[in-house]
Coordinates of C-alpha atoms in Angstrom, one line a residue:
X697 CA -11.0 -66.9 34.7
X698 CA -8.4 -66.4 31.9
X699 CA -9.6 -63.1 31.6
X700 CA -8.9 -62.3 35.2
X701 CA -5.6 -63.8 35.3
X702 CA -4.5 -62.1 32.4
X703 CA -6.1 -58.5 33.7
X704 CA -4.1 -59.4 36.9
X705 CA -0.8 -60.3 35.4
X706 CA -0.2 -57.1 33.6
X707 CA -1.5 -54.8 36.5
X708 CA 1.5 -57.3 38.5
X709 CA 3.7 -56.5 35.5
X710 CA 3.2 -52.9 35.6
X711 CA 3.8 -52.5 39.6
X712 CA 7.3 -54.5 39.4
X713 CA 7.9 -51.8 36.6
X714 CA 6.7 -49.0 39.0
X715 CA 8.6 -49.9 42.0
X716 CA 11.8 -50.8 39.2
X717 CA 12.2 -47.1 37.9
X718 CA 11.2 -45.6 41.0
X719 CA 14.6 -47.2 42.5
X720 CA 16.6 -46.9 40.1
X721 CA 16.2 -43.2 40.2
X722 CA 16.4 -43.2 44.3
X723 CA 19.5 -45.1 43.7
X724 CA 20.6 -42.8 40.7
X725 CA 20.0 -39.7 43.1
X726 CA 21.7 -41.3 46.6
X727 CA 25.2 -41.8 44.7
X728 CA 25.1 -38.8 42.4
X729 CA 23.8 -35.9 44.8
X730 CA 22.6 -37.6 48.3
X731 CA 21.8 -33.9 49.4
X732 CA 18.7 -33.6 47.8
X733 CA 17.3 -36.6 49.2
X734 CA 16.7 -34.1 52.1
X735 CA 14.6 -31.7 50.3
X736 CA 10.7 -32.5 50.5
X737 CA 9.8 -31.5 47.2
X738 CA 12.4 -33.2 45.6
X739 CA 11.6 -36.5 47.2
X740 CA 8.3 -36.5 45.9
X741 CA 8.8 -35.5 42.6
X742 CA 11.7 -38.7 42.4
X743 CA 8.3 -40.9 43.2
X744 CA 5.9 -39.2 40.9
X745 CA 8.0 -38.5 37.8
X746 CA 9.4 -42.2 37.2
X747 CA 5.7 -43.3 38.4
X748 CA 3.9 -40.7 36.3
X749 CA 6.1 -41.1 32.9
X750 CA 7.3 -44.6 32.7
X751 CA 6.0 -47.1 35.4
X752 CA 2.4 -45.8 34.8
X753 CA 2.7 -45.6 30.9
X754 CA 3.7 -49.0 30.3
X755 CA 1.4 -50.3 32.6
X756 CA -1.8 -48.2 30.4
X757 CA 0.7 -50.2 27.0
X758 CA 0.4 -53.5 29.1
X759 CA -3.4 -53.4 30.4
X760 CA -4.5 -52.1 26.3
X761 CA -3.4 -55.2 25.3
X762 CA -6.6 -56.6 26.9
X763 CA -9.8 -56.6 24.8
X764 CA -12.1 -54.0 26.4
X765 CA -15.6 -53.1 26.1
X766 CA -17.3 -49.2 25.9
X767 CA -19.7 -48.4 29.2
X768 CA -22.8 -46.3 28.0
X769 CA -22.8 -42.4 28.7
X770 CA -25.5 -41.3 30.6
X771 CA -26.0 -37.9 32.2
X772 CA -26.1 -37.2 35.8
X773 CA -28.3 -34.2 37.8
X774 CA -26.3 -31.7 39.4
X775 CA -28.2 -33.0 42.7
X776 CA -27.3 -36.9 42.6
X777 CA -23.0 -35.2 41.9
X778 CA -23.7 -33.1 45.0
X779 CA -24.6 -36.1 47.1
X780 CA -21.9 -38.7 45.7
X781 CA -19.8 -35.9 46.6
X782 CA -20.9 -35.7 50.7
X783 CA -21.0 -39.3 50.7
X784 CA -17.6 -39.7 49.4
X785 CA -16.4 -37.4 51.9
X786 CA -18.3 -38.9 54.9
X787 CA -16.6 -42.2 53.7
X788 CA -13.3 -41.6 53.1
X789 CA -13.1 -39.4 57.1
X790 CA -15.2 -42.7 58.8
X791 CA -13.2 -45.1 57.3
X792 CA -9.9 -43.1 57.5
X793 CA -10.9 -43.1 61.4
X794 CA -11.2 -46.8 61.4
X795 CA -8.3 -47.2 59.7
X796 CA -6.2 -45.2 62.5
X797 CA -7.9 -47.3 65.3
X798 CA -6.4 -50.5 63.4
X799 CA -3.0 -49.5 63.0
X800 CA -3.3 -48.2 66.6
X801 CA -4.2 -51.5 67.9
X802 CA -1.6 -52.8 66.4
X803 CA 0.6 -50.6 67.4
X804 CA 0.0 -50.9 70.9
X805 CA 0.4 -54.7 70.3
X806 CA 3.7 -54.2 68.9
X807 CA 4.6 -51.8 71.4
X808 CA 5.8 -49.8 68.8
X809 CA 4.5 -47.2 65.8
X810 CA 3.0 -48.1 62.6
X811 CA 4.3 -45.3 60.2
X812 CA 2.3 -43.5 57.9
X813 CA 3.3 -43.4 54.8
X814 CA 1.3 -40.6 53.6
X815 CA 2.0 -38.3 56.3
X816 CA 5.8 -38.7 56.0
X817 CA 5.7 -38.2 52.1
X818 CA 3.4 -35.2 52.7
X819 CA 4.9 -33.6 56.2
X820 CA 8.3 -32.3 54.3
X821 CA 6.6 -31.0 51.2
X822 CA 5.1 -27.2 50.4
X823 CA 1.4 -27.5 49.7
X824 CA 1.8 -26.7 45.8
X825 CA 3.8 -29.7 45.5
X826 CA 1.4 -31.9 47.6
X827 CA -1.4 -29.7 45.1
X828 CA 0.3 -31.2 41.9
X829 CA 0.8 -34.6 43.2
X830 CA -2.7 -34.9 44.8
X831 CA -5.3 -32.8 43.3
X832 CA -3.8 -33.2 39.5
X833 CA -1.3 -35.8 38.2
X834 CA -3.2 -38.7 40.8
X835 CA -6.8 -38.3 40.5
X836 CA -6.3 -38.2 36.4
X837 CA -4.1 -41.5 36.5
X838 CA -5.3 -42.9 38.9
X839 CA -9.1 -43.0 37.6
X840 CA -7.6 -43.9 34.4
X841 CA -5.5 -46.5 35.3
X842 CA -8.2 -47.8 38.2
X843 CA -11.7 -47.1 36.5
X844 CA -11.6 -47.3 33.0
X845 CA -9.3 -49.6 32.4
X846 CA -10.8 -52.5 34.7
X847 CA -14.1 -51.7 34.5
X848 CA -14.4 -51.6 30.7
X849 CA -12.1 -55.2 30.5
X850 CA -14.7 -56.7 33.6
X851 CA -18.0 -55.2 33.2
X852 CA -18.9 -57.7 31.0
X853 CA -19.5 -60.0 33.4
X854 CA -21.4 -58.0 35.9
X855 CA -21.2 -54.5 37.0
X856 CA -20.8 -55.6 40.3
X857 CA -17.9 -57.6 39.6
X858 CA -16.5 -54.6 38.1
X859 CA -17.1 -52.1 40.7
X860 CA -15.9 -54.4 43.2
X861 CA -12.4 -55.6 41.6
X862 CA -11.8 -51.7 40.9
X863 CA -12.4 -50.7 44.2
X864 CA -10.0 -53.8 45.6
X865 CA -7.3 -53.1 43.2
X866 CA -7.3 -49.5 43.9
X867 CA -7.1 -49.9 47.6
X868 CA -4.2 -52.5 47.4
X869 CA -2.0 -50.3 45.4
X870 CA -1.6 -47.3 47.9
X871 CA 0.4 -49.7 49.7
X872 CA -0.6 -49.5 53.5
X873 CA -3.3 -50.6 55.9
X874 CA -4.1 -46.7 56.4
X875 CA -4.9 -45.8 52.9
X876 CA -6.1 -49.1 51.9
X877 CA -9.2 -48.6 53.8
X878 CA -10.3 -45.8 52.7
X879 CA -9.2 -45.9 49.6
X880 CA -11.0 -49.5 48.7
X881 CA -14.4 -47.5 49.9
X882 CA -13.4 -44.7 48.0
X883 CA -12.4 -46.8 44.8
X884 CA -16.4 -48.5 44.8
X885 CA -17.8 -45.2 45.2
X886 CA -16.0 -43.8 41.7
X887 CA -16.8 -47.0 39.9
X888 CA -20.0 -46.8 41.1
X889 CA -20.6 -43.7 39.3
X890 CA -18.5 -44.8 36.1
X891 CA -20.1 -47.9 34.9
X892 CA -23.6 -45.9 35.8
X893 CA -22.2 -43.1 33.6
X894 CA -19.9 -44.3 31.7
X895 CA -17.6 -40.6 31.9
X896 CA -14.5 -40.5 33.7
X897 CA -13.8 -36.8 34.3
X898 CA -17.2 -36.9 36.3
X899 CA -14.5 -39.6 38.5
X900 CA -11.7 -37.5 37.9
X901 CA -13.7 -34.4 39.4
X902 CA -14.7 -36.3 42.7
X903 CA -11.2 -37.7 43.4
X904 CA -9.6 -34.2 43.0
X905 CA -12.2 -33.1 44.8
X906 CA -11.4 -35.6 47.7
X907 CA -7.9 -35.0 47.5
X908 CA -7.8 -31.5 47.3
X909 CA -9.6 -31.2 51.2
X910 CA -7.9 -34.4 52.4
X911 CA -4.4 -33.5 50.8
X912 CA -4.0 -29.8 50.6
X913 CA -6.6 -28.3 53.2
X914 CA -6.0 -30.4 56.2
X915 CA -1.9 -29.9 55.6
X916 CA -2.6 -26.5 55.5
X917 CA -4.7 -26.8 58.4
X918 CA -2.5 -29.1 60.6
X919 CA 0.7 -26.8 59.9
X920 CA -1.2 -24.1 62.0
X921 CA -1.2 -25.8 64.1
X922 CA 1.3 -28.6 66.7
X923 CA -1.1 -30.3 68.7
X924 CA 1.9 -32.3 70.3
X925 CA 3.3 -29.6 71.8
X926 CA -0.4 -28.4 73.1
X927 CA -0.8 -31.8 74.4
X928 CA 2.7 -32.3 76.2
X929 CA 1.6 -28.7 78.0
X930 CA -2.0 -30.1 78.6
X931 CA -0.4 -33.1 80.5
X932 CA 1.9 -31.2 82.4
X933 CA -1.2 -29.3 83.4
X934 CA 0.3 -25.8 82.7
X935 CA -2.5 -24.0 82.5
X936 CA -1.1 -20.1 82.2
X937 CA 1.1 -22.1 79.4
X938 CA -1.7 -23.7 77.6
X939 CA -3.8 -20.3 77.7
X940 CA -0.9 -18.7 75.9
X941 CA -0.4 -21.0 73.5
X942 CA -4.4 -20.9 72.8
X943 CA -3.8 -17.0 72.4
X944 CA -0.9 -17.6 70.4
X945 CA -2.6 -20.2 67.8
X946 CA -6.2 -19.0 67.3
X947 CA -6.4 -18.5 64.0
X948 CA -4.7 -22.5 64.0
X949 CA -7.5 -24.0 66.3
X950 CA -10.4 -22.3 64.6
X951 CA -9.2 -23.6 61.1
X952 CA -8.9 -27.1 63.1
X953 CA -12.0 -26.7 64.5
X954 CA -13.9 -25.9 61.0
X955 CA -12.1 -28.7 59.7
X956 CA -13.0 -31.3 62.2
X957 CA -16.7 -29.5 62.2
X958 CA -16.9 -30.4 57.9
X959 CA -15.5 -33.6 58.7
X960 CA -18.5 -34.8 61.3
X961 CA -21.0 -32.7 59.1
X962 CA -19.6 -35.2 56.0
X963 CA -20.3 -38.1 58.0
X964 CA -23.8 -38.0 59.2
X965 CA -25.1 -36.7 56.4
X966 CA -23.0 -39.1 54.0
X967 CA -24.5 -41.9 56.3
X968 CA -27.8 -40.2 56.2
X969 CA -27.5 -40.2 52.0
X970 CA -26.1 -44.1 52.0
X971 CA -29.1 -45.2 53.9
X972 CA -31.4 -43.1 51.9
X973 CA -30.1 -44.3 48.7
X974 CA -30.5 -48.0 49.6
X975 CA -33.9 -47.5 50.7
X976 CA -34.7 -46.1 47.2
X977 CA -32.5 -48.9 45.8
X978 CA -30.4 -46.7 44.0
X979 CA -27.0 -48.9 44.0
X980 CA -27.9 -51.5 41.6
X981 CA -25.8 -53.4 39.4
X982 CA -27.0 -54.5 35.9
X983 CA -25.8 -58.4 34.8
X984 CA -23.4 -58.6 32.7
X985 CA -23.2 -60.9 29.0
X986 CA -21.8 -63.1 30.4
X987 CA -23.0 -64.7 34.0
X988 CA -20.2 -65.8 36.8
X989 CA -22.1 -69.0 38.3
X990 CA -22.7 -68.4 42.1
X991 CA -20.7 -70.1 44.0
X992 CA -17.6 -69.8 41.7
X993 CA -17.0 -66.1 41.6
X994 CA -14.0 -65.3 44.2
X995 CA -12.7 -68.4 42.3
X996 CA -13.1 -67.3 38.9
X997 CA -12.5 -63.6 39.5
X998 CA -9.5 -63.6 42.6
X999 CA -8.1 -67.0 42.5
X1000 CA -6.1 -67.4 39.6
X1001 CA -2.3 -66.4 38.7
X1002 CA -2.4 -63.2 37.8
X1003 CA -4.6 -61.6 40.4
X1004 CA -3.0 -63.7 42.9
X1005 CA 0.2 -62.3 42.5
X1006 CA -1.0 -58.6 42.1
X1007 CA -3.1 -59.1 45.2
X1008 CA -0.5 -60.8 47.1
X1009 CA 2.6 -58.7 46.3
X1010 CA 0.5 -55.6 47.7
X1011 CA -0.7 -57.4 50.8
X1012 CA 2.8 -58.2 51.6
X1013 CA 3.8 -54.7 51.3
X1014 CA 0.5 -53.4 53.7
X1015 CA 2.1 -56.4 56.7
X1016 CA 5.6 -55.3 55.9
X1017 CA 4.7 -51.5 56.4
X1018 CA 2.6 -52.6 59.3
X1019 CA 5.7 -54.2 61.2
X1020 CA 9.2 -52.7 59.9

């Protein structure tokens, strides 16, 4: 439980010095030059550069204080990549849809919007930007920082235990109740594959992989495209207006279509894979050297100081984003 605690204090540690650089330099850059607060590129390089070269380094200084323990390399076929790749994909669009139908609920409770924060970091910014951010500098820290790091400090007490803290941890620090979904199933998919093979670019690879479609592709996709103005002629039932616009954006609703087309491929046969695999009983977890008794594991693994304020400072953020 100590072990925990301590693994969850520093991760606690290293988010209050995230979220301290990151405002110092938004505050820096609001007195000094306000004006490029309204340029989208900008705006996102003022979150990842603090994040990237301080918050996240002293976090990696704070965590390697920890004692850790080596997962075994093993090899992986080309095939079993190629199917944790579909699956990852049909999980991150399924969950990403159930994700929207939450924050819709509650929005319609509310009576007003839930914002997404992705979309309003992403909708201002040219694609190579979103490229860099996305497909580069996060997968790499990110699997560093969310794999390695807590699975080779926790797998010692089950992989399981591992995978599952990981996944958690991961999906609380994007910071929202639309990310956090998909990103928790994301996060035990990739450490899944790295205590069973103990190499972190084969992670690295899938996230960018993810990010690159769900980032890059459907921006470039959805920027062909407004679908609010389609829909605003569609209920004004103007149909000379909606041909023209159909004329007008062809190239922008085939690309949709594709997309949404990969998207509902991705799922079946993701589901189709995930029920294979458990038939064949291919997600396993190995004990660890040292056994949690049953009965005592949320205890010993959640309910202690340090993971308690990690895992409560981020759920406060998710109800806060949910209802400002």
């Amino acid at each position: 439980r100590r072990q925990f605690s301590r693994l969850g204090g520093m991760y606690f540690l290293g988010t209050m010095v995230i979220f301290a650089v990151q405002y110092a330099a938004s505050f820096a850059v609001g007195i000094l030059c306000p004006q490029w607060l309204w340029n989208g590129d900008f705006v996102l390089l003022l979150s990842m550069l603090p994040m990237y070269l301080i918050g996240m380094p002293v976090l990696i200084i704070l965590v390697r204080t920890i004692p850790a323990e080596r997962v075994e390399r093993r090899r992986i076929k080309a095939g079993s990549f190629l199917a944790a790749v579909v699956m990852a994909f049909g999980a991150v669009y399924l969950t990403n849809i159930i994700g929207n139908v939450i924050t819709t609920l509650i929005s319609m409770l509310r009576g007003l919007g839930v914002q997404n924060q992705l979309v309003n970091v992403t909708e201002s910014a040219s694609l190579w930007m979103i490229a860099l951010w996305m497909v580069v500098c996060a997968p790499i820290m990110e699997e560093y920082v969310f794999r390695k790091l807590i699975v080779d400090r926790t797998v010692r007490y089950g992989q399981g235990t591992a995978v599952l803290l990981s996944g958690l941890m991961f999906g609380l620090f994007h910071g929202n109740l639309n990310q956090f979904v998909y990103a928790f199933v994301l996060g035990l998919l990739l450490a899944f594959l790295y205590v069973k093979t103990g190499n972190l670019k084969i992670t690295i690879a899938l996230h960018m992989t993810v990010n690159f479609m769900g980032g890059v592709v459907s921006t470039a996709v959805s920027r062909m495209i407004d679908l609010e103005e389609y829909m605003a002629l569609a209920q004004d039932m103007d149909i000379s207006a909606m041909m023209a616009y159909v004329n007008e954006n062809m190239a922008g609703i085939l690309a949709y279509g594709a997309l949404a087309l990969f998207m509902f491929a991705n799922v079946i046969a993701g589901l189709v894979l995930f029920i294979v695999c458990l038939a064949k009983r291919r997600f396993t977890f190995a004990k660890g050297q040292v056994a949690i008794p049953k009965g005592k594991r949320f205890r010993t693994v959640i309910l202690n100081l340090g993971m308690l304020l990690y895992c409560l400072f981020w759920i406060a953020n998710i109800v806060y984003q949910l209802f400002m």
